[in-house]
PDB file of C-alpha atoms in Angstrom:
ATOM      1  CA  MET R   1     -16.478  -9.671   9.688  1.00  0.00           C
ATOM      2  CA  SER R   2     -13.731 -12.096   8.804  1.00  0.00           C
ATOM      3  CA  VAL R   3     -11.349 -11.291   7.438  1.00  0.00           C
ATOM      4  CA  SER R   4      -9.538 -15.076   7.898  1.00  0.00           C
ATOM      5  CA  LEU R   5      -9.574 -16.952   4.641  1.00  0.00           C
ATOM      6  CA  LEU R   6     -12.506 -20.198   5.020  1.00  0.00           C
ATOM      7  CA  SER R   7     -13.364 -23.565   3.819  1.00  0.00           C
ATOM      8  CA  SER R   8     -16.212 -24.050   1.991  1.00  0.00           C
ATOM      9  CA  ASN R   9     -18.121 -25.224   5.070  1.00  0.00           C
ATOM     10  CA  GLY R  10     -17.268 -21.451   7.187  1.00  0.00           C
ATOM     11  CA  THR R  11     -14.461 -22.760   8.993  1.00  0.00           C
ATOM     12  CA  THR R  12     -10.386 -22.405   8.801  1.00  0.00           C
ATOM     13  CA  TYR R  13      -8.987 -22.565   5.895  1.00  0.00           C
ATOM     14  CA  PRO R  14      -5.600 -25.005   7.000  1.00  0.00           C
ATOM     15  CA  ILE R  15      -2.400 -22.511   5.435  1.00  0.00           C
ATOM     16  CA  LYS R  16       0.166 -24.363   6.970  1.00  0.00           C
ATOM     17  CA  THR R  17      -1.433 -27.573   5.659  1.00  0.00           C
ATOM     18  CA  VAL R  18      -1.841 -25.964   2.474  1.00  0.00           C
ATOM     19  CA  ILE R  19       1.646 -24.049   1.571  1.00  0.00           C
ATOM     20  CA  ASN R  20       4.679 -25.342   0.903  1.00  0.00           C
ATOM     21  CA  GLU R  21       7.913 -24.232   3.143  1.00  0.00           C
ATOM     22  CA  ASN R  22       9.004 -22.404   0.126  1.00  0.00           C
ATOM     23  CA  GLY R  23       5.541 -20.541   0.072  1.00  0.00           C
ATOM     24  CA  SER R  24       4.182 -22.551  -3.617  1.00  0.00           C
ATOM     25  CA  PRO R  25       0.669 -24.409  -3.164  1.00  0.00           C
ATOM     26  CA  ASN R  26       0.269 -27.900  -1.662  1.00  0.00           C
ATOM     27  CA  GLU R  27      -1.639 -29.302  -5.196  1.00  0.00           C
ATOM     28  CA  ASP R  28      -2.707 -32.208  -3.708  1.00  0.00           C
ATOM     29  CA  VAL R  29      -3.761 -30.299  -0.321  1.00  0.00           C
ATOM     30  CA  ILE R  30      -5.858 -27.948  -2.225  1.00  0.00           C
ATOM     31  CA  GLN R  31      -7.454 -31.305  -4.821  1.00  0.00           C
ATOM     32  CA  GLU R  32      -9.250 -32.415  -1.379  1.00  0.00           C
ATOM     33  CA  ILE R  33     -10.351 -29.097   0.986  1.00  0.00           C
ATOM     34  CA  GLY R  34     -10.650 -26.534  -2.455  1.00  0.00           C
ATOM     35  CA  ILE R  35      -9.344 -23.128  -3.012  1.00  0.00           C
ATOM     36  CA  PRO R  36     -10.451 -20.936   0.161  1.00  0.00           C
ATOM     37  CA  PHE R  37     -13.334 -18.377   0.509  1.00  0.00           C
ATOM     38  CA  PHE R  38     -13.919 -14.857   1.437  1.00  0.00           C
ATOM     39  CA  THR R  39     -16.585 -13.700   3.299  1.00  0.00           C
ATOM     40  CA  SER R  40     -18.991 -11.788   1.586  1.00  0.00           C
ATOM     41  CA  THR R  41     -18.358  -8.605   3.922  1.00  0.00           C
ATOM     42  CA  TYR R  42     -14.324  -8.367   3.443  1.00  0.00           C
ATOM     43  CA  VAL R  43     -15.373  -8.890  -1.168  1.00  0.00           C
ATOM     44  CA  VAL R  44     -17.275  -6.097  -0.894  1.00  0.00           C
ATOM     45  CA  VAL R  45     -14.595  -3.884   1.087  1.00  0.00           C
ATOM     46  CA  GLN R  46     -11.916  -5.260  -0.741  1.00  0.00           C
ATOM     47  CA  ILE R  47     -13.855  -4.004  -4.325  1.00  0.00           C
ATOM     48  CA  ILE R  48     -14.927  -0.374  -2.534  1.00  0.00           C
ATOM     49  CA  ALA R  49     -10.411  -0.548  -1.907  1.00  0.00           C
ATOM     50  CA  SER R  50      -9.753  -1.447  -5.608  1.00  0.00           C
ATOM     51  CA  LEU R  51     -12.396   1.799  -6.675  1.00  0.00           C
ATOM     52  CA  ALA R  52     -10.380   4.014  -4.295  1.00  0.00           C
ATOM     53  CA  MET R  53      -6.465   3.117  -5.424  1.00  0.00           C
ATOM     54  CA  THR R  54      -7.812   3.714  -9.157  1.00  0.00           C
ATOM     55  CA  SER R  55     -10.038   6.628  -9.711  1.00  0.00           C
ATOM     56  CA  ALA R  56      -7.235   8.174  -6.423  1.00  0.00           C
ATOM     57  CA  ILE R  57      -4.632   8.551  -9.690  1.00  0.00           C
ATOM     58  CA  THR R  58      -7.367   9.227 -12.327  1.00  0.00           C
ATOM     59  CA  HIS R  59      -8.802  12.153  -9.385  1.00  0.00           C
ATOM     60  CA  VAL R  60      -5.373  13.554  -9.243  1.00  0.00           C
ATOM     61  CA  LEU R  61      -4.500  13.847 -12.445  1.00  0.00           C
ATOM     62  CA  LEU R  62      -8.110  15.407 -13.472  1.00  0.00           C
ATOM     63  CA  GLU R  63      -7.780  18.065 -10.867  1.00  0.00           C
ATOM     64  CA  ASN R  64      -4.004  18.492 -10.598  1.00  0.00           C
ATOM     65  CA  TYR R  65      -3.107  18.673 -14.935  1.00  0.00           C
ATOM     66  CA  PRO R  66      -2.349  22.224 -14.864  1.00  0.00           C
ATOM     67  CA  LEU R  67      -0.055  22.105 -11.488  1.00  0.00           C
ATOM     68  CA  ILE R  68       2.054  18.626 -12.491  1.00  0.00           C
ATOM     69  CA  LEU R  69       2.265  20.528 -16.563  1.00  0.00           C
ATOM     70  CA  GLY R  70       3.590  23.032 -15.109  1.00  0.00           C
ATOM     71  CA  ILE R  71       6.034  20.952 -13.397  1.00  0.00           C
ATOM     72  CA  PHE R  72       7.133  19.470 -16.640  1.00  0.00           C
ATOM     73  CA  LYS R  73       6.968  22.768 -18.551  1.00  0.00           C
ATOM     74  CA  LYS R  74       9.208  26.648 -17.973  1.00  0.00           C
ATOM     75  CA  ASN R  75       6.756  28.963 -16.720  1.00  0.00           C
ATOM     76  CA  GLN R  76       7.471  32.370 -16.846  1.00  0.00           C
ATOM     77  CA  GLU R  77       4.496  33.622 -13.984  1.00  0.00           C
ATOM     78  CA  LYS R  78       6.363  34.118 -10.603  1.00  0.00           C
ATOM     79  CA  VAL R  79       5.213  31.582  -8.802  1.00  0.00           C
ATOM     80  CA  PRO R  80       4.761  31.990  -4.715  1.00  0.00           C
ATOM     81  CA  VAL R  81       7.570  30.276  -2.439  1.00  0.00           C
ATOM     82  CA  ASP R  82       6.361  28.875   1.488  1.00  0.00           C
ATOM     83  CA  PRO R  83       8.302  31.567   3.621  1.00  0.00           C
ATOM     84  CA  HIS R  84       9.509  29.385   5.062  1.00  0.00           C
ATOM     85  CA  ARG R  85      11.042  27.622   2.237  1.00  0.00           C
ATOM     86  CA  LEU R  86      12.975  31.350   1.761  1.00  0.00           C
ATOM     87  CA  VAL R  87      14.404  30.733   5.067  1.00  0.00           C
ATOM     88  CA  CYS R  88      15.572  27.365   4.698  1.00  0.00           C
ATOM     89  CA  GLN R  89      17.126  28.425   1.798  1.00  0.00           C
ATOM     90  CA  LYS R  90      20.686  29.381   3.408  1.00  0.00           C
ATOM     91  CA  TYR R  91      21.531  25.720   4.343  1.00  0.00           C
ATOM     92  CA  LYS R  92      22.703  23.688   1.659  1.00  0.00           C
ATOM     93  CA  ASP R  93      19.839  21.311   0.935  1.00  0.00           C
ATOM     94  CA  PHE R  94      20.969  17.175   1.072  1.00  0.00           C
ATOM     95  CA  PRO R  95      22.722  16.216  -1.846  1.00  0.00           C
ATOM     96  CA  LYS R  96      20.328  14.898  -4.763  1.00  0.00           C
ATOM     97  CA  TRP R  97      23.510  12.204  -5.272  1.00  0.00           C
ATOM     98  CA  ALA R  98      23.266  10.866  -2.037  1.00  0.00           C
ATOM     99  CA  PHE R  99      19.533  10.704  -2.546  1.00  0.00           C
ATOM    100  CA  GLY R 100      19.970   8.853  -5.243  1.00  0.00           C
ATOM    101  CA  LEU R 101      23.276   6.253  -3.971  1.00  0.00           C
ATOM    102  CA  ILE R 102      20.777   5.668  -0.488  1.00  0.00           C
ATOM    103  CA  LEU R 103      18.169   4.537  -3.682  1.00  0.00           C
ATOM    104  CA  ILE R 104      20.635   2.038  -5.245  1.00  0.00           C
ATOM    105  CA  SER R 105      22.180   0.351  -2.138  1.00  0.00           C
ATOM    106  CA  SER R 106      18.453  -0.175  -0.580  1.00  0.00           C
ATOM    107  CA  ILE R 107      17.319  -1.527  -4.020  1.00  0.00           C
ATOM    108  CA  ALA R 108      20.338  -2.987  -3.911  1.00  0.00           C
ATOM    109  CA  LEU R 109      20.247  -4.632  -0.587  1.00  0.00           C
ATOM    110  CA  ALA R 110      16.758  -5.883  -0.520  1.00  0.00           C
ATOM    111  CA  ILE R 111      17.235  -7.514  -3.827  1.00  0.00           C
ATOM    112  CA  GLY R 112      20.010  -9.300  -1.662  1.00  0.00           C
ATOM    113  CA  LEU R 113      17.815 -10.202   0.919  1.00  0.00           C
ATOM    114  CA  SER R 114      14.857 -11.922  -0.885  1.00  0.00           C
ATOM    115  CA  SER R 115      17.389 -13.789  -2.962  1.00  0.00           C
ATOM    116  CA  LEU R 116      18.770 -15.326   0.752  1.00  0.00           C
ATOM    117  CA  SER R 117      15.467 -15.409   2.290  1.00  0.00           C
ATOM    118  CA  GLY R 118      14.793 -17.946  -0.604  1.00  0.00           C
ATOM    119  CA  SER R 119      11.846 -15.604  -1.475  1.00  0.00           C
ATOM    120  CA  GLY R 120      10.802 -16.565  -5.210  1.00  0.00           C
ATOM    121  CA  LEU R 121      10.175 -13.255  -5.608  1.00  0.00           C
ATOM    122  CA  PRO R 122      12.454 -12.538  -8.482  1.00  0.00           C
ATOM    123  CA  PRO R 123      15.189  -9.333  -8.876  1.00  0.00           C
ATOM    124  CA  LEU R 124      12.388  -7.939 -11.311  1.00  0.00           C
ATOM    125  CA  GLY R 125       9.359  -8.422  -9.305  1.00  0.00           C
ATOM    126  CA  MET R 126      11.349  -6.208  -6.491  1.00  0.00           C
ATOM    127  CA  VAL R 127      12.564  -3.048  -8.562  1.00  0.00           C
ATOM    128  CA  PHE R 128       8.634  -3.243 -10.429  1.00  0.00           C
ATOM    129  CA  ALA R 129       7.594  -2.900  -6.493  1.00  0.00           C
ATOM    130  CA  ILE R 130       9.558  -0.486  -5.404  1.00  0.00           C
ATOM    131  CA  PHE R 131       8.845   1.466  -9.432  1.00  0.00           C
ATOM    132  CA  LEU R 132       5.582   0.751  -8.262  1.00  0.00           C
ATOM    133  CA  SER R 133       5.540   2.057  -5.464  1.00  0.00           C
ATOM    134  CA  SER R 134       7.376   4.903  -7.200  1.00  0.00           C
ATOM    135  CA  ILE R 135       3.638   5.853  -8.488  1.00  0.00           C
ATOM    136  CA  LEU R 136       1.744   5.736  -6.022  1.00  0.00           C
ATOM    137  CA  THR R 137       3.237   7.657  -3.391  1.00  0.00           C
ATOM    138  CA  LEU R 138       2.337  10.285  -5.972  1.00  0.00           C
ATOM    139  CA  ALA R 139      -1.493  10.041  -6.294  1.00  0.00           C
ATOM    140  CA  VAL R 140      -1.598   9.176  -1.880  1.00  0.00           C
ATOM    141  CA  GLY R 141       0.296  12.242  -1.442  1.00  0.00           C
ATOM    142  CA  PHE R 142      -1.479  14.582  -3.851  1.00  0.00           C
ATOM    143  CA  LEU R 143      -4.654  13.479  -1.962  1.00  0.00           C
ATOM    144  CA  ASN R 144      -2.737  13.733   1.481  1.00  0.00           C
ATOM    145  CA  ALA R 145      -1.515  16.765   0.731  1.00  0.00           C
ATOM    146  CA  ILE R 146      -5.564  18.045  -0.779  1.00  0.00           C
ATOM    147  CA  THR R 147      -7.633  15.981   2.284  1.00  0.00           C
ATOM    148  CA  GLY R 148      -5.785  15.063   4.853  1.00  0.00           C
ATOM    149  CA  PHE R 149      -6.708  11.233   4.326  1.00  0.00           C
ATOM    150  CA  HIS R 150      -4.191   8.207   3.800  1.00  0.00           C
ATOM    151  CA  LEU R 151      -5.393   5.965   1.368  1.00  0.00           C
ATOM    152  CA  HIS R 152      -3.643   2.986   1.921  1.00  0.00           C
ATOM    153  CA  VAL R 153      -2.450   0.715  -0.900  1.00  0.00           C
ATOM    154  CA  SER R 154      -1.659  -2.844   0.315  1.00  0.00           C
ATOM    155  CA  GLY R 155      -4.569  -4.921  -1.155  1.00  0.00           C
ATOM    156  CA  VAL R 156      -4.239  -3.386  -5.013  1.00  0.00           C
ATOM    157  CA  VAL R 157      -0.192  -3.569  -4.502  1.00  0.00           C
ATOM    158  CA  GLN R 158      -1.312  -7.751  -3.302  1.00  0.00           C
ATOM    159  CA  MET R 159      -2.773  -8.173  -6.858  1.00  0.00           C
ATOM    160  CA  PHE R 160      -0.482  -6.811  -9.337  1.00  0.00           C
ATOM    161  CA  GLY R 161       2.035  -9.341  -6.903  1.00  0.00           C
ATOM    162  CA  GLY R 162      -0.296 -12.328  -7.168  1.00  0.00           C
ATOM    163  CA  LEU R 163      -1.256 -11.451 -10.784  1.00  0.00           C
ATOM    164  CA  LEU R 164       2.234 -11.080 -12.351  1.00  0.00           C
ATOM    165  CA  PHE R 165       4.229 -12.986 -10.208  1.00  0.00           C
ATOM    166  CA  PRO R 166       2.055 -15.951  -8.855  1.00  0.00           C
ATOM    167  CA  GLY R 167       2.683 -18.839  -6.737  1.00  0.00           C
ATOM    168  CA  ASN R 168       3.932 -18.326  -4.426  1.00  0.00           C
ATOM    169  CA  ALA R 169       2.631 -17.165  -0.801  1.00  0.00           C
ATOM    170  CA  PHE R 170       5.987 -15.619   0.805  1.00  0.00           C
ATOM    171  CA  GLY R 171       6.919 -13.914  -2.860  1.00  0.00           C
ATOM    172  CA  ASN R 172       3.997 -11.981  -2.941  1.00  0.00           C
ATOM    173  CA  MET R 173       4.886 -11.033   0.922  1.00  0.00           C
ATOM    174  CA  TRP R 174       8.095  -9.523  -0.169  1.00  0.00           C
ATOM    175  CA  PHE R 175       6.526  -7.720  -3.650  1.00  0.00           C
ATOM    176  CA  THR R 176       3.416  -6.442  -0.366  1.00  0.00           C
ATOM    177  CA  THR R 177       6.211  -5.164   1.633  1.00  0.00           C
ATOM    178  CA  TYR R 178       7.642  -3.124  -0.859  1.00  0.00           C
ATOM    179  CA  GLY R 179       5.698  -2.278  -2.770  1.00  0.00           C
ATOM    180  CA  ALA R 180       3.072  -0.805  -0.347  1.00  0.00           C
ATOM    181  CA  SER R 181       5.167   0.157   2.809  1.00  0.00           C
ATOM    182  CA  THR R 182       7.368   1.381   1.329  1.00  0.00           C
ATOM    183  CA  VAL R 183       4.223   4.368  -0.110  1.00  0.00           C
ATOM    184  CA  ASN R 184       3.587   4.382   3.143  1.00  0.00           C
ATOM    185  CA  GLN R 185       7.522   5.257   4.612  1.00  0.00           C
ATOM    186  CA  SER R 186       8.348   7.354   1.345  1.00  0.00           C
ATOM    187  CA  MET R 187       4.546   9.644   2.723  1.00  0.00           C
ATOM    188  CA  ASN R 188       6.274   9.525   6.081  1.00  0.00           C
ATOM    189  CA  MET R 189       9.938  10.830   5.664  1.00  0.00           C
ATOM    190  CA  LEU R 190       8.470  13.693   2.816  1.00  0.00           C
ATOM    191  CA  LYS R 191       6.317  15.113   6.253  1.00  0.00           C
ATOM    192  CA  ASP R 192       9.282  15.173   8.617  1.00  0.00           C
ATOM    193  CA  LEU R 193      10.638  16.869   5.576  1.00  0.00           C
ATOM    194  CA  LYS R 194       7.983  19.310   5.592  1.00  0.00           C
ATOM    195  CA  LEU R 195       8.020  19.533  10.227  1.00  0.00           C
ATOM    196  CA  GLY R 196      12.359  19.940   9.019  1.00  0.00           C
ATOM    197  CA  GLN R 197      10.611  22.906   7.452  1.00  0.00           C
ATOM    198  CA  TYR R 198       8.798  24.494   9.315  1.00  0.00           C
ATOM    199  CA  THR R 199      11.075  24.147  12.148  1.00  0.00           C
ATOM    200  CA  HIS R 200      13.394  26.439   9.623  1.00  0.00           C
ATOM    201  CA  LEU R 201      15.809  23.171   9.933  1.00  0.00           C
ATOM    202  CA  PRO R 202      18.416  22.224   8.035  1.00  0.00           C
ATOM    203  CA  GLN R 203      17.552  19.389   5.126  1.00  0.00           C
ATOM    204  CA  THR R 204      20.860  17.278   6.478  1.00  0.00           C
ATOM    205  CA  PHE R 205      20.294  16.914   9.724  1.00  0.00           C
ATOM    206  CA  VAL R 206      16.368  16.317   8.426  1.00  0.00           C
ATOM    207  CA  VAL R 207      17.751  12.809   6.895  1.00  0.00           C
ATOM    208  CA  LEU R 208      20.404  12.345   8.768  1.00  0.00           C
ATOM    209  CA  ALA R 209      18.110  12.097  12.099  1.00  0.00           C
ATOM    210  CA  GLN R 210      15.870  10.201   9.444  1.00  0.00           C
ATOM    211  CA  MET R 211      18.172   7.969   8.990  1.00  0.00           C
ATOM    212  CA  ILE R 212      19.527   7.210  12.432  1.00  0.00           C
ATOM    213  CA  GLY R 213      15.846   6.768  13.402  1.00  0.00           C
ATOM    214  CA  THR R 214      15.319   3.962  10.877  1.00  0.00           C
ATOM    215  CA  ILE R 215      18.029   2.091  11.617  1.00  0.00           C
ATOM    216  CA  ILE R 216      17.389   2.303  15.241  1.00  0.00           C
ATOM    217  CA  GLY R 217      13.540   1.264  14.731  1.00  0.00           C
ATOM    218  CA  ILE R 218      14.763  -1.552  13.447  1.00  0.00           C
ATOM    219  CA  PHE R 219      16.569  -3.188  16.585  1.00  0.00           C
ATOM    220  CA  VAL R 220      14.072  -2.124  18.835  1.00  0.00           C
ATOM    221  CA  ASN R 221      10.844  -2.551  16.393  1.00  0.00           C
ATOM    222  CA  TYR R 222      11.992  -6.242  16.059  1.00  0.00           C
ATOM    223  CA  GLY R 223      12.068  -6.965  20.146  1.00  0.00           C
ATOM    224  CA  VAL R 224       8.708  -5.409  20.714  1.00  0.00           C
ATOM    225  CA  MET R 225       7.418  -7.612  18.276  1.00  0.00           C
ATOM    226  CA  LYS R 226       9.531 -10.395  20.216  1.00  0.00           C
ATOM    227  CA  THR R 227       8.048  -9.890  22.790  1.00  0.00           C
ATOM    228  CA  ILE R 228       4.848  -9.860  22.228  1.00  0.00           C
ATOM    229  CA  ILE R 229       4.431 -11.964  20.587  1.00  0.00           C
ATOM    230  CA  HIS R 230       6.323 -14.253  22.960  1.00  0.00           C
ATOM    231  CA  SER R 231       3.936 -12.997  25.954  1.00  0.00           C
ATOM    232  CA  GLN R 232       1.095 -12.136  23.886  1.00  0.00           C
ATOM    233  CA  ARG R 233       0.511 -15.626  22.055  1.00  0.00           C
ATOM    234  CA  GLU R 234      -2.250 -16.491  23.091  1.00  0.00           C
ATOM    235  CA  ILE R 235      -4.525 -14.008  22.593  1.00  0.00           C
ATOM    236  CA  LEU R 236      -3.506 -13.115  18.850  1.00  0.00           C
ATOM    237  CA  LEU R 237      -4.740 -16.309  18.254  1.00  0.00           C
ATOM    238  CA  THR R 238      -8.030 -14.940  18.719  1.00  0.00           C
ATOM    239  CA  SER R 239     -10.248 -13.809  16.166  1.00  0.00           C
ATOM    240  CA  GLY R 240     -10.108 -10.410  17.671  1.00  0.00           C
ATOM    241  CA  GLY R 241      -8.151  -9.816  20.413  1.00  0.00           C
ATOM    242  CA  ASP R 242      -8.754  -8.233  24.366  1.00  0.00           C
ATOM    243  CA  GLY R 243      -9.141  -4.778  22.697  1.00  0.00           C
ATOM    244  CA  VAL R 244      -4.718  -3.751  23.343  1.00  0.00           C
ATOM    245  CA  PHE R 245      -3.708  -6.818  21.171  1.00  0.00           C
ATOM    246  CA  SER R 246      -4.948  -8.380  18.474  1.00  0.00           C
ATOM    247  CA  GLY R 247      -3.978 -10.522  15.161  1.00  0.00           C
ATOM    248  CA  VAL R 248      -6.292  -9.001  12.730  1.00  0.00           C
ATOM    249  CA  ALA R 249      -4.149  -7.526  10.888  1.00  0.00           C
ATOM    250  CA  ILE R 250      -1.752  -9.438  10.338  1.00  0.00           C
ATOM    251  CA  THR R 251      -4.433 -12.089   9.490  1.00  0.00           C
ATOM    252  CA  SER R 252      -5.499 -10.094   6.721  1.00  0.00           C
ATOM    253  CA  PHE R 253      -1.906  -9.475   5.925  1.00  0.00           C
ATOM    254  CA  GLN R 254      -1.583 -13.307   5.439  1.00  0.00           C
ATOM    255  CA  SER R 255      -5.050 -14.619   4.108  1.00  0.00           C
ATOM    256  CA  SER R 256      -4.208 -11.658   1.318  1.00  0.00           C
ATOM    257  CA  ALA R 257      -0.820 -13.025   0.899  1.00  0.00           C
ATOM    258  CA  VAL R 258      -2.128 -16.145   0.932  1.00  0.00           C
ATOM    259  CA  SER R 259      -5.011 -15.961  -2.009  1.00  0.00           C
ATOM    260  CA  TRP R 260      -3.443 -13.596  -4.304  1.00  0.00           C
ATOM    261  CA  GLY R 261      -0.090 -15.298  -3.550  1.00  0.00           C
ATOM    262  CA  ALA R 262      -0.906 -19.082  -4.678  1.00  0.00           C
ATOM    263  CA  PHE R 263      -4.252 -18.736  -6.061  1.00  0.00           C
ATOM    264  CA  ALA R 264      -4.787 -15.706  -8.257  1.00  0.00           C
ATOM    265  CA  LYS R 265      -5.266 -17.612 -10.935  1.00  0.00           C
ATOM    266  CA  ARG R 266      -8.202 -19.400  -9.516  1.00  0.00           C
ATOM    267  CA  MET R 267     -10.080 -16.841  -7.182  1.00  0.00           C
ATOM    268  CA  PHE R 268      -9.409 -13.435  -9.494  1.00  0.00           C
ATOM    269  CA  LEU R 269     -10.126 -13.575 -12.887  1.00  0.00           C
ATOM    270  CA  ALA R 270     -12.331 -12.449 -14.816  1.00  0.00           C
ATOM    271  CA  ASP R 271     -14.109 -15.985 -15.319  1.00  0.00           C
ATOM    272  CA  GLU R 272     -13.589 -17.012 -10.653  1.00  0.00           C
ATOM    273  CA  LYS R 273     -15.993 -15.777  -7.893  1.00  0.00           C
ATOM    274  CA  TYR R 274     -13.632 -13.020  -7.307  1.00  0.00           C
ATOM    275  CA  GLY R 275     -13.179 -11.467 -10.100  1.00  0.00           C
ATOM    276  CA  ALA R 276     -15.442  -8.317  -9.605  1.00  0.00           C
ATOM    277  CA  ILE R 277     -12.136  -7.511  -7.150  1.00  0.00           C
ATOM    278  CA  PRO R 278      -9.395  -6.302 -10.113  1.00  0.00           C
ATOM    279  CA  LEU R 279     -12.253  -5.480 -12.628  1.00  0.00           C
ATOM    280  CA  ALA R 280     -12.958  -2.571  -9.571  1.00  0.00           C
ATOM    281  CA  LEU R 281      -9.871  -1.060 -10.636  1.00  0.00           C
ATOM    282  CA  VAL R 282     -10.319  -0.834 -14.067  1.00  0.00           C
ATOM    283  CA  VAL R 283     -14.098   0.897 -12.747  1.00  0.00           C
ATOM    284  CA  GLY R 284     -12.463   3.095 -10.451  1.00  0.00           C
ATOM    285  CA  LEU R 285     -10.013   4.977 -13.546  1.00  0.00           C
ATOM    286  CA  PHE R 286     -13.427   6.244 -14.830  1.00  0.00           C
ATOM    287  CA  LEU R 287     -15.516   6.806 -12.042  1.00  0.00           C
ATOM    288  CA  PRO R 288     -14.206  10.761 -12.010  1.00  0.00           C
ATOM    289  CA  ILE R 289     -14.781  11.430 -14.969  1.00  0.00           C
ATOM    290  CA  PRO R 290     -18.186  12.292 -15.449  1.00  0.00           C
ATOM    291  CA  PHE R 291     -17.676  14.653 -12.219  1.00  0.00           C
ATOM    292  CA  PHE R 292     -15.335  16.535 -13.761  1.00  0.00           C
ATOM    293  CA  VAL R 293     -17.410  16.879 -16.922  1.00  0.00           C
ATOM    294  CA  LEU R 294     -20.666  17.670 -15.917  1.00  0.00           C
ATOM    295  CA  HIS R 295     -18.492  19.960 -13.599  1.00  0.00           C
ATOM    296  CA  ARG R 296     -17.473  21.691 -16.822  1.00  0.00           C
ATOM    297  CA  PHE R 297     -20.843  22.668 -17.340  1.00  0.00           C
ATOM    298  CA  TRP R 298     -22.308  22.900 -14.787  1.00  0.00           C
ATOM    299  CA  PRO R 299     -19.881  24.314 -12.520  1.00  0.00           C
ATOM    300  CA  ARG R 300     -22.712  26.383 -10.016  1.00  0.00           C
ATOM    301  CA  TYR R 301     -23.317  22.502  -8.572  1.00  0.00           C
ATOM    302  CA  ASN R 302     -19.616  22.267  -7.262  1.00  0.00           C
ATOM    303  CA  LEU R 303     -19.625  18.230  -8.503  1.00  0.00           C
ATOM    304  CA  ASN R 304     -16.255  18.814  -8.447  1.00  0.00           C
ATOM    305  CA  LEU R 305     -15.938  18.233  -5.214  1.00  0.00           C
ATOM    306  CA  ILE R 306     -17.469  15.293  -4.759  1.00  0.00           C
ATOM    307  CA  ASN R 307     -14.141  12.680  -4.106  1.00  0.00           C
ATOM    308  CA  ILE R 308     -14.505   9.501  -5.700  1.00  0.00           C
ATOM    309  CA  PRO R 309     -11.523   7.831  -3.739  1.00  0.00           C
ATOM    310  CA  LEU R 310     -12.284   9.943  -0.688  1.00  0.00           C
ATOM    311  CA  LEU R 311     -15.375   8.959  -0.550  1.00  0.00           C
ATOM    312  CA  ALA R 312     -14.262   5.126  -1.393  1.00  0.00           C
ATOM    313  CA  GLY R 313     -10.845   5.011   1.168  1.00  0.00           C
ATOM    314  CA  SER R 314     -12.942   6.158   4.007  1.00  0.00           C
ATOM    315  CA  ILE R 315     -15.666   3.349   3.464  1.00  0.00           C
ATOM    316  CA  ALA R 316     -13.055   0.704   3.024  1.00  0.00           C
ATOM    317  CA  SER R 317     -10.523   2.046   6.154  1.00  0.00           C
ATOM    318  CA  GLY R 318     -13.840   2.138   8.011  1.00  0.00           C
ATOM    319  CA  TYR R 319     -14.261  -1.912   8.520  1.00  0.00           C
ATOM    320  CA  SER R 320     -11.435  -2.577  10.269  1.00  0.00           C
ATOM    321  CA  GLY R 321      -9.259   0.434  11.407  1.00  0.00           C
ATOM    322  CA  LYS R 322      -6.890  -2.452  12.773  1.00  0.00           C
ATOM    323  CA  ILE R 323      -5.980  -3.208   9.325  1.00  0.00           C
ATOM    324  CA  GLN R 324      -5.531  -0.165   8.197  1.00  0.00           C
ATOM    325  CA  VAL R 325      -3.230   0.623  10.891  1.00  0.00           C
ATOM    326  CA  TYR R 326      -0.620  -2.540   9.711  1.00  0.00           C
ATOM    327  CA  ASN R 327      -1.381  -1.683   6.163  1.00  0.00           C
TER     328      ASN R 327
END
């Protein structure tokens, strides 16, 4: 059940020895000890998580294509409006140009910090990570709105980062942060905006509250993190924690970042031992299609209620709730 990288003899893989200070792999050490391994259970979970992510995109497109097409064309039919939205129409919405300005400023800040830190992730990689997060937010948002289930995407984003920008574990961490964590932050922002609408608050007030909370949260979260790391260091270094504090989530994130960042081509290509993990992304795109087609011919069986991303995502999340909380 371990989420750590392992050596061929089952011991913990010496990541600090294998990864150089700039995030690149130390080839001399790798030649001596070999590439790392995952436990079988963790491999299966990663395969299922890959199926969940891409099947969510197909499921959303198949089940909601009339709604999606309606967004891009003029519809003569009168669409029902949320009554809470009608009440809030007396307030001015937060300007779209201001949202755009925040986006551009945030991207510029992210690229600048990435370059200054020596992450090894090129500016184009940062932009692609943010673009990928925008696509994934649509799929995750639709699935969450329909089922209430939040699909976690960090593992899939790490795959893209490792395959597109291989050879740097630190760069993969940066790519995942802006490609996956951005999805979670976007979902939280949308939920807050919806809550503000339900309570009939001006949208401008809600956005400003979010921005103030974000700025304050930077310092609060950093302070709490430093306190916990210093006071609970020994517990965090154990495999399972003590039931209150655990380093399992960070260990999982580190294992994926190192494996995809430093060993992507040696572990995950089609002819390698873990090639099934990225291959599952392709398979997942087609899994919802048979149920959609069968429902068209035999609607009385309600096969459209079979939700592949919900089933696969629940299995993957059930492997370790602590991992998913962090992601």
